[in-house]
Amino acid sequence: MTGRPLHALLLPATSAGRLRDALAAALDGTGPAILPLDPRQRAAQLTAALAAFAPAAIETPEGTERRLPAAPVPPGVAVVIATSGSTGEPKGVQLTAAALLHSARASLDRLAARPGERWLCPLPVSHIAGLGVLVRSLVSGTDPVVTGRLGDDADLAALGCAHASLVPAQLRRLLAAGADLTAVRTILLGGAAVPPGLLAAARAAGARVVTSYGMSETCGGCVYDGFPLADVSVRAGDGGRIEVTGPVLFAGYRGQPALTAAALADGWFVTSDVGTVDPGGRLSVHGRADEMINTGGEKVAPGPVAAALEESPAVREAAVIGVPDPRWGERVTAIVVPADPADPPALPDLRDLVAERLPRHAAPQALLLVAEIPVLASGKTDRAALRRLALTADLGMNELRGNNRAR
C-alpha cells in the first residue's frame, strides 16, 4: 500500500503537547498523517467528518481507536485540514510537510521572528491558523502557549510570548478591555477581514499588527500586509478572482479529484475571493465572490461597505450582506453593533457616510442592530447566521429599518 495512514486527533487544548508531538512525527515522516478535529463540535458534525475523510484511527485523550481499513493519504501529505464550512460542506484539504514547513519558515522570516521566541495560540488547532502556530513553533524550537480561547482580561505579558496569532474579534475584545498589546512583539491578525478602524486603533495602542490573507489551501496566511511571502505569487484572474501559486499550495482535496481539478489551474489555486493587485504588487481583498451583492443590476462588495460603516463613531462593528428584495434583487443590509446601544446610529446617516466614500448604490438600504456579530470557531464571520438574523428581522421579530428612497 502506498501513501501514509491518516489518524484523526480529537484532542482538547489541554492536550496541545500530544498534538504537537503527533504533528512533529507527521512532518518528519516517522508517524501517520493527522486530521485534527475539534472535539467540541456537535456529534453529527464529527460523525460526518469522520465518514467523509475516512481516517484509519481516532486518537482521543483516552487512547487510540482503530477503524476499518481506510484509503491512505498521498505520499508527502502530513496533515488534512477540514475547512471551516462557512459555505457548503467541509472539504479535507491535504497539506504536505514541505508546504507547511515552507509556510512557517517564510512567515518567521517575514516577521523577523528569532529562534526560541514563543507563540501564543488562542485559536482552535483544528483550523489552519491554529495549526500554523504549532508548525512555526516547531521550526522555532519552542513550545507554544495554547489557550483554546483568550479571555477579555487576558494578561499578555504573563503568558510570556513574543508573538500572538489572533482573529479580529479577539483583538477587538482585548482593545476594549484595555489590554497591554505591547506585551507581544507581533500580533499576526487573520482569519477574517480586518476593519481599518480596528487596525488603526490597535496600532495607536502601540501594537505591531501584521495582517495576513490566506486559507487552508495555502497553509494559512501567505500574504502579509498585502504582499506575498517568499516564493508565493498572487494575481487577479477572471472576474477579479484572486489566484495564488507557490510552494505553500495544497496537494488536493481528500477523495475529491474533480473538486481538486476545478480549484487548481496550471499550478494556480483559484480562490473564492475577489480583489485587485496594484502595480507595486500589493493585494487588496474585496470579499468572497459568492458574497457579492447584486442590487438593481449593480455589484456591491460587502467588505468596503463594512469598512466605511466602521468609520462612524457610532459603529463599534459592522457586517454587510445581501437580503432578497422584490424590487432590487438584493437589498444591501448593514448589520451593526452600536458603539453606544442607548444611542444607535440611524440608517440615513450611515447611508450618507457610505455614499461619500463609495458609489451611491453601495449605501445600505436596511439596518439591523445587534449586540454582537456572530462568528465561527475559526474566527470568520458566520454569514449564514447573519442571513438568518436578517430574515427573522424581516418578519418583524427584531428591529430592521429599511430605506427604499431613490438611489
mmCIF file of C-alpha atoms in Angstrom:
data_model
loop_
_atom_site.group_PDB
_atom_site.id
_atom_site.type_symbol
_atom_site.label_atom_id
_atom_site.label_comp_id
_atom_site.label_asym_id
_atom_site.label_seq_id
_atom_site.Cartn_x
_atom_site.Cartn_y
_atom_site.Cartn_z
ATOM 1 C CA MET A 1 0.000 0.000 0.000
ATOM 2 C CA THR A 2 1.427 3.385 -0.998
ATOM 3 C CA GLY A 3 0.917 6.569 0.942
ATOM 4 C CA ARG A 4 0.510 7.001 4.677
ATOM 5 C CA PRO A 5 -2.275 6.199 7.121
ATOM 6 C CA LEU A 6 -4.376 9.060 8.423
ATOM 7 C CA HIS A 7 -5.157 9.454 12.131
ATOM 8 C CA ALA A 8 -7.926 11.743 13.359
ATOM 9 C CA LEU A 9 -6.979 13.644 16.518
ATOM 10 C CA LEU A 10 -9.872 14.592 18.797
ATOM 11 C CA LEU A 11 -7.792 16.368 21.390
ATOM 12 C CA PRO A 12 -8.698 19.396 23.549
ATOM 13 C CA ALA A 13 -6.425 22.392 24.019
ATOM 14 C CA THR A 14 -5.126 20.796 27.226
ATOM 15 C CA SER A 15 -3.600 18.052 25.067
ATOM 16 C CA ALA A 16 -1.590 20.506 22.977
ATOM 17 C CA GLY A 17 1.664 18.704 23.779
ATOM 18 C CA ARG A 18 0.346 15.447 22.375
ATOM 19 C CA LEU A 19 -0.896 17.194 19.254
ATOM 20 C CA ARG A 20 2.472 18.928 18.823
ATOM 21 C CA ASP A 21 4.280 15.592 19.047
ATOM 22 C CA ALA A 22 1.882 13.995 16.544
ATOM 23 C CA LEU A 23 2.391 16.945 14.212
ATOM 24 C CA ALA A 24 6.171 16.693 14.507
ATOM 25 C CA ALA A 25 6.037 12.988 13.625
ATOM 26 C CA ALA A 26 3.721 13.716 10.693
ATOM 27 C CA LEU A 27 6.096 16.377 9.383
ATOM 28 C CA ASP A 28 9.264 14.289 9.614
ATOM 29 C CA GLY A 29 7.587 11.139 8.315
ATOM 30 C CA THR A 30 8.024 8.990 11.410
ATOM 31 C CA GLY A 31 4.303 8.988 12.204
ATOM 32 C CA PRO A 32 0.969 8.920 10.412
ATOM 33 C CA ALA A 33 -0.594 11.917 8.727
ATOM 34 C CA ILE A 34 -3.000 13.708 11.053
ATOM 35 C CA LEU A 35 -6.529 15.069 10.801
ATOM 36 C CA PRO A 36 -7.045 17.449 13.758
ATOM 37 C CA LEU A 37 -10.710 17.817 14.681
ATOM 38 C CA ASP A 38 -12.357 19.938 17.359
ATOM 39 C CA PRO A 39 -13.903 17.595 19.957
ATOM 40 C CA ARG A 40 -16.296 20.394 20.946
ATOM 41 C CA GLN A 41 -18.143 20.099 17.632
ATOM 42 C CA ARG A 42 -21.608 18.618 17.597
ATOM 43 C CA ALA A 43 -21.632 14.840 17.375
ATOM 44 C CA ALA A 44 -23.315 14.962 13.963
ATOM 45 C CA GLN A 45 -20.537 17.188 12.581
ATOM 46 C CA LEU A 46 -17.806 14.895 13.884
ATOM 47 C CA THR A 47 -19.562 11.835 12.519
ATOM 48 C CA ALA A 48 -19.877 13.474 9.111
ATOM 49 C CA ALA A 49 -16.195 14.486 9.077
ATOM 50 C CA LEU A 50 -15.031 11.009 10.046
ATOM 51 C CA ALA A 51 -17.212 9.456 7.365
ATOM 52 C CA ALA A 52 -16.021 11.908 4.706
ATOM 53 C CA PHE A 53 -12.302 11.765 5.455
ATOM 54 C CA ALA A 54 -12.058 8.085 6.488
ATOM 55 C CA PRO A 55 -9.142 8.050 8.965
ATOM 56 C CA ALA A 56 -7.539 4.720 9.837
ATOM 57 C CA ALA A 57 -7.654 5.546 13.556
ATOM 58 C CA ILE A 58 -9.075 8.064 16.023
ATOM 59 C CA GLU A 59 -6.886 9.368 18.838
ATOM 60 C CA THR A 60 -8.535 10.833 21.940
ATOM 61 C CA PRO A 61 -7.196 11.638 25.426
ATOM 62 C CA GLU A 62 -8.300 8.135 26.421
ATOM 63 C CA GLY A 63 -6.342 6.324 23.715
ATOM 64 C CA THR A 64 -6.423 5.221 20.082
ATOM 65 C CA GLU A 65 -9.389 3.541 18.410
ATOM 66 C CA ARG A 66 -8.613 1.576 15.267
ATOM 67 C CA ARG A 67 -11.141 1.713 12.462
ATOM 68 C CA LEU A 68 -11.789 -0.266 9.327
ATOM 69 C CA PRO A 69 -9.012 -0.065 6.724
ATOM 70 C CA ALA A 70 -9.133 3.318 5.015
ATOM 71 C CA ALA A 71 -7.512 4.853 1.978
ATOM 72 C CA PRO A 72 -4.072 6.299 2.753
ATOM 73 C CA VAL A 73 -3.138 9.886 2.006
ATOM 74 C CA PRO A 74 -0.781 10.546 -0.925
ATOM 75 C CA PRO A 75 2.969 10.417 -0.235
ATOM 76 C CA GLY A 76 4.236 13.623 1.346
ATOM 77 C CA VAL A 77 0.902 14.656 2.841
ATOM 78 C CA ALA A 78 1.318 15.284 6.557
ATOM 79 C CA VAL A 79 -1.943 16.993 7.536
ATOM 80 C CA VAL A 80 -5.545 17.004 6.408
ATOM 81 C CA ILE A 81 -7.465 20.104 7.490
ATOM 82 C CA ALA A 82 -11.254 20.195 7.473
ATOM 83 C CA THR A 83 -12.345 23.541 6.112
ATOM 84 C CA SER A 84 -14.462 25.761 8.338
ATOM 85 C CA GLY A 85 -17.666 25.090 6.452
ATOM 86 C CA SER A 86 -18.570 28.790 6.306
ATOM 87 C CA THR A 87 -20.121 27.941 2.927
ATOM 88 C CA GLY A 88 -21.168 24.491 1.773
ATOM 89 C CA GLU A 89 -19.878 21.166 3.097
ATOM 90 C CA PRO A 90 -16.394 20.952 4.693
ATOM 91 C CA LYS A 91 -13.571 19.693 2.493
ATOM 92 C CA GLY A 92 -10.472 17.768 3.514
ATOM 93 C CA VAL A 93 -7.500 19.931 2.478
ATOM 94 C CA GLN A 94 -4.338 17.818 2.100
ATOM 95 C CA LEU A 95 -1.138 19.650 3.072
ATOM 96 C CA THR A 96 2.349 18.300 2.535
ATOM 97 C CA ALA A 97 5.147 18.616 5.062
ATOM 98 C CA ALA A 98 7.142 20.604 2.507
ATOM 99 C CA ALA A 99 4.318 23.133 2.052
ATOM 100 C CA LEU A 100 3.705 23.556 5.791
ATOM 101 C CA LEU A 101 7.401 23.981 6.568
ATOM 102 C CA HIS A 102 7.917 26.472 3.733
ATOM 103 C CA SER A 103 4.951 28.479 5.005
ATOM 104 C CA ALA A 104 6.297 28.501 8.567
ATOM 105 C CA ARG A 105 9.822 29.491 7.578
ATOM 106 C CA ALA A 106 8.636 32.211 5.213
ATOM 107 C CA SER A 107 6.331 33.569 7.917
ATOM 108 C CA LEU A 108 9.033 33.634 10.575
ATOM 109 C CA ASP A 109 11.435 35.296 8.150
ATOM 110 C CA ARG A 110 8.944 37.998 7.157
ATOM 111 C CA LEU A 111 8.159 38.739 10.813
ATOM 112 C CA ALA A 112 11.853 38.713 11.785
ATOM 113 C CA ALA A 113 10.957 36.189 14.484
ATOM 114 C CA ARG A 114 14.016 34.753 16.200
ATOM 115 C CA PRO A 115 14.659 31.126 17.189
ATOM 116 C CA GLY A 116 13.458 30.425 20.710
ATOM 117 C CA GLU A 117 10.699 33.051 20.677
ATOM 118 C CA ARG A 118 7.384 31.615 21.822
ATOM 119 C CA TRP A 119 3.992 31.906 20.157
ATOM 120 C CA LEU A 120 0.583 32.399 21.740
ATOM 121 C CA CYS A 121 -2.186 30.330 20.163
ATOM 122 C CA PRO A 122 -5.724 31.161 21.372
ATOM 123 C CA LEU A 123 -7.168 29.587 18.211
ATOM 124 C CA PRO A 124 -8.525 26.082 17.531
ATOM 125 C CA VAL A 125 -5.648 23.908 16.345
ATOM 126 C CA SER A 126 -8.148 22.051 14.183
ATOM 127 C CA HIS A 127 -8.112 25.110 11.892
ATOM 128 C CA ILE A 128 -5.163 26.137 9.771
ATOM 129 C CA ALA A 129 -4.410 29.343 11.700
ATOM 130 C CA GLY A 130 -4.001 27.470 14.976
ATOM 131 C CA LEU A 131 -2.113 24.602 13.370
ATOM 132 C CA GLY A 132 0.184 27.120 11.706
ATOM 133 C CA VAL A 133 1.229 28.384 15.135
ATOM 134 C CA LEU A 134 2.256 24.835 16.067
ATOM 135 C CA VAL A 135 4.319 24.449 12.881
ATOM 136 C CA ARG A 136 6.058 27.798 13.404
ATOM 137 C CA SER A 137 6.770 26.793 16.998
ATOM 138 C CA LEU A 138 8.341 23.507 15.890
ATOM 139 C CA VAL A 139 10.532 25.366 13.398
ATOM 140 C CA SER A 140 11.475 27.893 16.119
ATOM 141 C CA GLY A 141 12.307 25.147 18.602
ATOM 142 C CA THR A 142 9.766 26.310 21.165
ATOM 143 C CA ASP A 143 6.587 25.149 22.874
ATOM 144 C CA PRO A 144 3.606 27.362 22.055
ATOM 145 C CA VAL A 145 1.163 28.583 24.672
ATOM 146 C CA VAL A 146 -2.143 27.065 23.539
ATOM 147 C CA THR A 147 -5.019 28.568 25.489
ATOM 148 C CA GLY A 148 -8.009 27.381 23.483
ATOM 149 C CA ARG A 149 -9.561 30.812 23.993
ATOM 150 C CA LEU A 150 -8.447 34.237 25.162
ATOM 151 C CA GLY A 151 -10.436 35.957 27.880
ATOM 152 C CA ASP A 152 -11.136 39.674 27.765
ATOM 153 C CA ASP A 153 -8.998 40.061 30.882
ATOM 154 C CA ALA A 154 -6.015 38.156 29.446
ATOM 155 C CA ASP A 155 -2.634 39.335 30.727
ATOM 156 C CA LEU A 156 -0.486 39.049 27.623
ATOM 157 C CA ALA A 157 2.706 39.846 29.499
ATOM 158 C CA ALA A 158 2.125 36.979 31.947
ATOM 159 C CA LEU A 159 1.827 34.497 29.085
ATOM 160 C CA GLY A 160 5.443 35.121 28.117
ATOM 161 C CA CYS A 161 5.085 35.062 24.336
ATOM 162 C CA ALA A 162 6.832 37.189 21.745
ATOM 163 C CA HIS A 163 4.221 36.636 19.060
ATOM 164 C CA ALA A 164 0.477 36.016 19.000
ATOM 165 C CA SER A 165 -1.863 34.821 16.283
ATOM 166 C CA LEU A 166 -5.318 36.397 16.667
ATOM 167 C CA VAL A 167 -8.553 36.922 14.776
ATOM 168 C CA PRO A 168 -10.169 40.388 14.621
ATOM 169 C CA ALA A 169 -12.846 39.574 17.203
ATOM 170 C CA GLN A 170 -10.170 38.693 19.776
ATOM 171 C CA LEU A 171 -8.157 41.822 19.077
ATOM 172 C CA ARG A 172 -11.288 43.931 19.387
ATOM 173 C CA ARG A 173 -12.085 42.428 22.801
ATOM 174 C CA LEU A 174 -8.540 42.965 24.041
ATOM 175 C CA LEU A 175 -8.642 46.595 22.956
ATOM 176 C CA ALA A 176 -11.982 47.135 24.665
ATOM 177 C CA ALA A 177 -10.597 45.596 27.873
ATOM 178 C CA GLY A 178 -7.552 47.880 27.804
ATOM 179 C CA ALA A 179 -5.051 45.021 27.448
ATOM 180 C CA ASP A 180 -1.387 45.900 27.017
ATOM 181 C CA LEU A 181 -0.892 44.977 23.369
ATOM 182 C CA THR A 182 2.794 45.909 23.521
ATOM 183 C CA ALA A 183 3.411 42.840 25.696
ATOM 184 C CA VAL A 184 3.884 40.810 22.499
ATOM 185 C CA ARG A 185 6.261 41.860 19.746
ATOM 186 C CA THR A 186 3.955 40.851 16.907
ATOM 187 C CA ILE A 187 0.236 40.276 16.512
ATOM 188 C CA LEU A 188 -0.414 38.239 13.381
ATOM 189 C CA LEU A 189 -4.016 39.062 12.520
ATOM 190 C CA GLY A 190 -6.081 36.995 10.117
ATOM 191 C CA GLY A 191 -8.930 34.549 9.704
ATOM 192 C CA ALA A 192 -11.390 37.271 8.701
ATOM 193 C CA ALA A 193 -11.476 40.692 7.083
ATOM 194 C CA VAL A 194 -9.709 43.277 9.239
ATOM 195 C CA PRO A 195 -11.636 46.557 9.599
ATOM 196 C CA PRO A 196 -9.338 49.555 9.044
ATOM 197 C CA GLY A 197 -10.618 51.200 12.208
ATOM 198 C CA LEU A 198 -9.663 48.200 14.318
ATOM 199 C CA LEU A 199 -6.208 48.099 12.772
ATOM 200 C CA ALA A 200 -5.692 51.814 13.365
ATOM 201 C CA ALA A 201 -6.847 51.559 16.982
ATOM 202 C CA ALA A 202 -4.520 48.646 17.720
ATOM 203 C CA ARG A 203 -1.537 50.401 16.186
ATOM 204 C CA ALA A 204 -2.407 53.577 18.075
ATOM 205 C CA ALA A 205 -2.245 51.460 21.239
ATOM 206 C CA GLY A 206 1.340 50.548 20.362
ATOM 207 C CA ALA A 207 0.738 47.128 18.848
ATOM 208 C CA ARG A 208 2.752 45.824 15.938
ATOM 209 C CA VAL A 209 -0.023 44.239 13.879
ATOM 210 C CA VAL A 210 0.654 42.311 10.686
ATOM 211 C CA THR A 211 -2.415 41.345 8.695
ATOM 212 C CA SER A 212 -2.485 38.030 6.880
ATOM 213 C CA TYR A 213 -4.515 36.665 3.999
ATOM 214 C CA GLY A 214 -4.780 33.019 3.074
ATOM 215 C CA MET A 215 -6.797 29.884 3.584
ATOM 216 C CA SER A 216 -6.366 26.204 4.351
ATOM 217 C CA GLU A 217 -5.390 25.555 0.729
ATOM 218 C CA THR A 218 -2.374 27.895 1.094
ATOM 219 C CA CYS A 219 -1.231 26.606 4.512
ATOM 220 C CA GLY A 220 -2.902 29.636 6.048
ATOM 221 C CA GLY A 221 -1.673 33.184 5.614
ATOM 222 C CA CYS A 222 0.502 33.546 2.524
ATOM 223 C CA VAL A 223 0.118 37.313 2.043
ATOM 224 C CA TYR A 224 1.255 39.633 4.856
ATOM 225 C CA ASP A 225 0.184 43.271 4.869
ATOM 226 C CA GLY A 226 -0.796 42.878 1.230
ATOM 227 C CA PHE A 227 2.455 41.351 -0.033
ATOM 228 C CA PRO A 228 3.056 37.630 -0.705
ATOM 229 C CA LEU A 229 5.529 35.622 1.339
ATOM 230 C CA ALA A 230 8.750 34.371 -0.251
ATOM 231 C CA ASP A 231 8.228 32.364 -3.467
ATOM 232 C CA VAL A 232 4.449 32.981 -3.394
ATOM 233 C CA SER A 233 2.727 34.897 -6.198
ATOM 234 C CA VAL A 234 -0.796 36.318 -6.402
ATOM 235 C CA ARG A 235 -2.841 37.724 -9.255
ATOM 236 C CA ALA A 236 -6.399 38.746 -10.076
ATOM 237 C CA GLY A 237 -7.843 36.344 -12.642
ATOM 238 C CA ASP A 238 -11.173 36.140 -14.427
ATOM 239 C CA GLY A 239 -13.856 38.192 -12.745
ATOM 240 C CA GLY A 240 -11.301 39.530 -10.267
ATOM 241 C CA ARG A 241 -10.861 36.112 -8.634
ATOM 242 C CA ILE A 242 -7.705 36.032 -6.535
ATOM 243 C CA GLU A 243 -5.309 33.287 -7.635
ATOM 244 C CA VAL A 244 -2.279 32.015 -5.701
ATOM 245 C CA THR A 245 0.718 29.916 -6.693
ATOM 246 C CA GLY A 246 3.856 28.783 -4.916
ATOM 247 C CA PRO A 247 5.259 26.077 -2.647
ATOM 248 C CA VAL A 248 2.557 26.611 0.001
ATOM 249 C CA LEU A 249 -0.266 25.186 -2.125
ATOM 250 C CA PHE A 250 -2.247 22.155 -1.001
ATOM 251 C CA ALA A 251 -1.997 18.702 -2.587
ATOM 252 C CA GLY A 252 -5.703 18.344 -3.367
ATOM 253 C CA TYR A 253 -8.948 17.626 -1.553
ATOM 254 C CA ARG A 254 -9.146 14.213 0.074
ATOM 255 C CA GLY A 255 -11.201 11.863 -2.043
ATOM 256 C CA GLN A 256 -12.452 14.630 -4.345
ATOM 257 C CA PRO A 257 -10.350 14.674 -7.551
ATOM 258 C CA ALA A 258 -12.966 16.569 -9.578
ATOM 259 C CA LEU A 259 -13.118 19.351 -6.971
ATOM 260 C CA THR A 260 -9.311 19.465 -6.898
ATOM 261 C CA ALA A 261 -9.124 19.823 -10.674
ATOM 262 C CA ALA A 262 -11.653 22.658 -10.573
ATOM 263 C CA ALA A 263 -9.660 24.548 -7.919
ATOM 264 C CA LEU A 264 -6.195 24.195 -9.457
ATOM 265 C CA ALA A 265 -5.463 25.574 -12.924
ATOM 266 C CA ASP A 266 -1.950 25.343 -14.373
ATOM 267 C CA GLY A 267 -0.404 25.428 -10.915
ATOM 268 C CA TRP A 268 -2.565 28.307 -9.650
ATOM 269 C CA PHE A 269 -5.156 27.937 -6.913
ATOM 270 C CA VAL A 270 -8.330 29.804 -7.831
ATOM 271 C CA THR A 271 -9.737 31.160 -4.581
ATOM 272 C CA SER A 272 -13.318 32.119 -3.801
ATOM 273 C CA ASP A 273 -12.255 35.719 -3.148
ATOM 274 C CA VAL A 274 -12.191 38.759 -5.392
ATOM 275 C CA GLY A 275 -9.636 41.514 -5.263
ATOM 276 C CA THR A 276 -7.046 43.575 -7.097
ATOM 277 C CA VAL A 277 -3.259 43.678 -7.285
ATOM 278 C CA ASP A 278 -1.765 47.137 -7.745
ATOM 279 C CA PRO A 279 1.316 47.858 -9.916
ATOM 280 C CA GLY A 280 3.517 47.542 -6.842
ATOM 281 C CA GLY A 281 2.296 44.007 -6.204
ATOM 282 C CA ARG A 282 0.078 44.794 -3.229
ATOM 283 C CA LEU A 283 -3.072 42.689 -2.926
ATOM 284 C CA SER A 284 -6.390 44.205 -1.856
ATOM 285 C CA VAL A 285 -9.143 41.743 -0.957
ATOM 286 C CA HIS A 286 -12.723 42.865 -1.540
ATOM 287 C CA GLY A 287 -14.538 39.782 -0.268
ATOM 288 C CA ARG A 288 -15.798 36.413 -1.411
ATOM 289 C CA ALA A 289 -17.180 36.103 -4.913
ATOM 290 C CA ASP A 290 -20.282 34.366 -3.580
ATOM 291 C CA GLU A 291 -20.864 37.222 -1.126
ATOM 292 C CA MET A 292 -21.062 39.904 -3.797
ATOM 293 C CA ILE A 293 -24.425 41.661 -3.628
ATOM 294 C CA ASN A 294 -26.381 42.234 -6.832
ATOM 295 C CA THR A 295 -28.651 45.186 -6.171
ATOM 296 C CA GLY A 296 -30.540 46.850 -9.006
ATOM 297 C CA GLY A 297 -28.080 45.387 -11.514
ATOM 298 C CA GLU A 298 -25.051 46.770 -9.659
ATOM 299 C CA LYS A 299 -22.449 44.634 -7.896
ATOM 300 C CA VAL A 300 -21.520 45.597 -4.327
ATOM 301 C CA ALA A 301 -18.595 44.106 -2.391
ATOM 302 C CA PRO A 302 -19.560 43.833 1.308
ATOM 303 C CA GLY A 303 -16.051 44.424 2.666
ATOM 304 C CA PRO A 304 -15.551 48.050 1.593
ATOM 305 C CA VAL A 305 -19.087 48.908 2.754
ATOM 306 C CA ALA A 306 -18.452 47.418 6.202
ATOM 307 C CA ALA A 307 -15.140 49.289 6.399
ATOM 308 C CA ALA A 308 -16.875 52.557 5.552
ATOM 309 C CA LEU A 309 -19.558 51.938 8.170
ATOM 310 C CA GLU A 310 -16.932 51.369 10.844
ATOM 311 C CA GLU A 311 -15.574 54.849 10.225
ATOM 312 C CA SER A 312 -18.672 56.128 12.006
ATOM 313 C CA PRO A 313 -18.011 56.799 15.707
ATOM 314 C CA ALA A 314 -21.484 55.400 16.367
ATOM 315 C CA VAL A 315 -20.487 51.982 14.976
ATOM 316 C CA ARG A 316 -18.433 49.531 17.010
ATOM 317 C CA GLU A 317 -18.517 46.728 14.441
ATOM 318 C CA ALA A 318 -20.296 46.091 11.156
ATOM 319 C CA ALA A 319 -21.017 43.383 8.617
ATOM 320 C CA VAL A 320 -22.834 43.661 5.316
ATOM 321 C CA ILE A 321 -24.908 41.061 3.477
ATOM 322 C CA GLY A 322 -27.426 40.894 0.665
ATOM 323 C CA VAL A 323 -31.035 40.062 1.528
ATOM 324 C CA PRO A 324 -33.582 39.090 -1.176
ATOM 325 C CA ASP A 325 -35.671 42.044 -2.288
ATOM 326 C CA PRO A 326 -38.512 42.017 -4.878
ATOM 327 C CA ARG A 327 -37.538 45.407 -6.255
ATOM 328 C CA TRP A 328 -33.731 45.458 -6.164
ATOM 329 C CA GLY A 329 -32.993 41.728 -6.403
ATOM 330 C CA GLU A 330 -30.944 42.018 -3.226
ATOM 331 C CA ARG A 331 -31.031 44.679 -0.557
ATOM 332 C CA VAL A 332 -27.703 45.882 0.847
ATOM 333 C CA THR A 333 -28.185 45.231 4.545
ATOM 334 C CA ALA A 334 -25.929 46.590 7.274
ATOM 335 C CA ILE A 335 -25.710 44.590 10.486
ATOM 336 C CA VAL A 336 -24.235 46.857 13.121
ATOM 337 C CA VAL A 337 -23.064 46.660 16.718
ATOM 338 C CA PRO A 338 -23.601 50.201 18.065
ATOM 339 C CA ALA A 339 -20.787 51.887 19.949
ATOM 340 C CA ASP A 340 -23.461 53.049 22.395
ATOM 341 C CA PRO A 341 -26.606 50.862 22.452
ATOM 342 C CA ALA A 342 -28.501 53.723 24.037
ATOM 343 C CA ASP A 343 -27.699 55.987 21.090
ATOM 344 C CA PRO A 344 -27.517 53.773 17.995
ATOM 345 C CA PRO A 345 -26.733 55.089 14.520
ATOM 346 C CA ALA A 346 -29.548 55.947 12.126
ATOM 347 C CA LEU A 347 -29.784 54.455 8.665
ATOM 348 C CA PRO A 348 -29.887 57.787 6.753
ATOM 349 C CA ASP A 349 -26.671 58.915 8.424
ATOM 350 C CA LEU A 350 -24.933 55.632 7.610
ATOM 351 C CA ARG A 351 -26.146 55.790 4.012
ATOM 352 C CA ASP A 352 -24.705 59.280 3.632
ATOM 353 C CA LEU A 353 -21.405 58.156 5.182
ATOM 354 C CA VAL A 354 -21.035 55.247 2.759
ATOM 355 C CA ALA A 355 -22.133 57.325 -0.243
ATOM 356 C CA GLU A 356 -19.338 59.807 0.476
ATOM 357 C CA ARG A 357 -16.770 57.018 0.114
ATOM 358 C CA LEU A 358 -18.311 54.559 -2.338
ATOM 359 C CA PRO A 359 -20.802 54.623 -5.225
ATOM 360 C CA ARG A 360 -24.297 55.514 -4.087
ATOM 361 C CA HIS A 361 -25.661 52.059 -4.912
ATOM 362 C CA ALA A 362 -23.354 50.617 -2.236
ATOM 363 C CA ALA A 363 -25.109 52.543 0.536
ATOM 364 C CA PRO A 364 -27.085 50.166 2.785
ATOM 365 C CA GLN A 365 -30.819 50.056 2.270
ATOM 366 C CA ALA A 366 -31.554 48.355 5.585
ATOM 367 C CA LEU A 367 -30.072 48.394 9.067
ATOM 368 C CA LEU A 368 -30.173 45.694 11.709
ATOM 369 C CA LEU A 369 -28.807 46.486 15.168
ATOM 370 C CA VAL A 370 -27.313 43.564 17.125
ATOM 371 C CA ALA A 371 -25.362 43.060 20.341
ATOM 372 C CA GLU A 372 -22.560 41.179 18.559
ATOM 373 C CA ILE A 373 -21.574 39.847 15.150
ATOM 374 C CA PRO A 374 -21.738 36.023 15.157
ATOM 375 C CA VAL A 375 -18.502 34.233 14.268
ATOM 376 C CA LEU A 376 -17.441 30.665 13.528
ATOM 377 C CA ALA A 377 -14.863 28.796 15.612
ATOM 378 C CA SER A 378 -12.238 29.821 13.060
ATOM 379 C CA GLY A 379 -12.942 33.491 13.756
ATOM 380 C CA LYS A 380 -14.644 34.122 10.431
ATOM 381 C CA THR A 381 -17.950 35.942 10.356
ATOM 382 C CA ASP A 382 -20.817 33.448 10.391
ATOM 383 C CA ARG A 383 -22.616 34.755 7.327
ATOM 384 C CA ALA A 384 -25.275 32.047 7.456
ATOM 385 C CA ALA A 385 -26.194 33.226 10.958
ATOM 386 C CA LEU A 386 -26.275 36.827 9.722
ATOM 387 C CA ARG A 387 -28.725 35.897 6.974
ATOM 388 C CA ARG A 388 -30.930 34.105 9.476
ATOM 389 C CA LEU A 389 -30.910 37.201 11.673
ATOM 390 C CA ALA A 390 -31.842 39.462 8.787
ATOM 391 C CA LEU A 391 -34.612 37.183 7.549
ATOM 392 C CA THR A 392 -36.013 36.865 11.056
ATOM 393 C CA ALA A 393 -35.917 40.629 11.373
ATOM 394 C CA ASP A 394 -37.830 40.919 8.112
ATOM 395 C CA LEU A 395 -40.618 39.021 9.860
ATOM 396 C CA GLY A 396 -40.771 41.777 12.446
ATOM 397 C CA MET A 397 -39.135 39.883 15.309
ATOM 398 C CA ASN A 398 -36.177 42.284 15.563
ATOM 399 C CA GLU A 399 -35.601 45.886 14.619
ATOM 400 C CA LEU A 400 -34.971 46.318 10.903
ATOM 401 C CA ARG A 401 -35.255 49.704 9.310
ATOM 402 C CA GLY A 402 -35.399 49.820 5.546
ATOM 403 C CA ASN A 403 -34.964 52.712 3.209
ATOM 404 C CA ASN A 404 -36.029 52.491 -0.415
ATOM 405 C CA ARG A 405 -35.539 56.093 -1.374
ATOM 406 C CA ALA A 406 -34.119 56.716 -4.819
ATOM 407 C CA ARG A 407 -30.530 55.821 -5.275
#
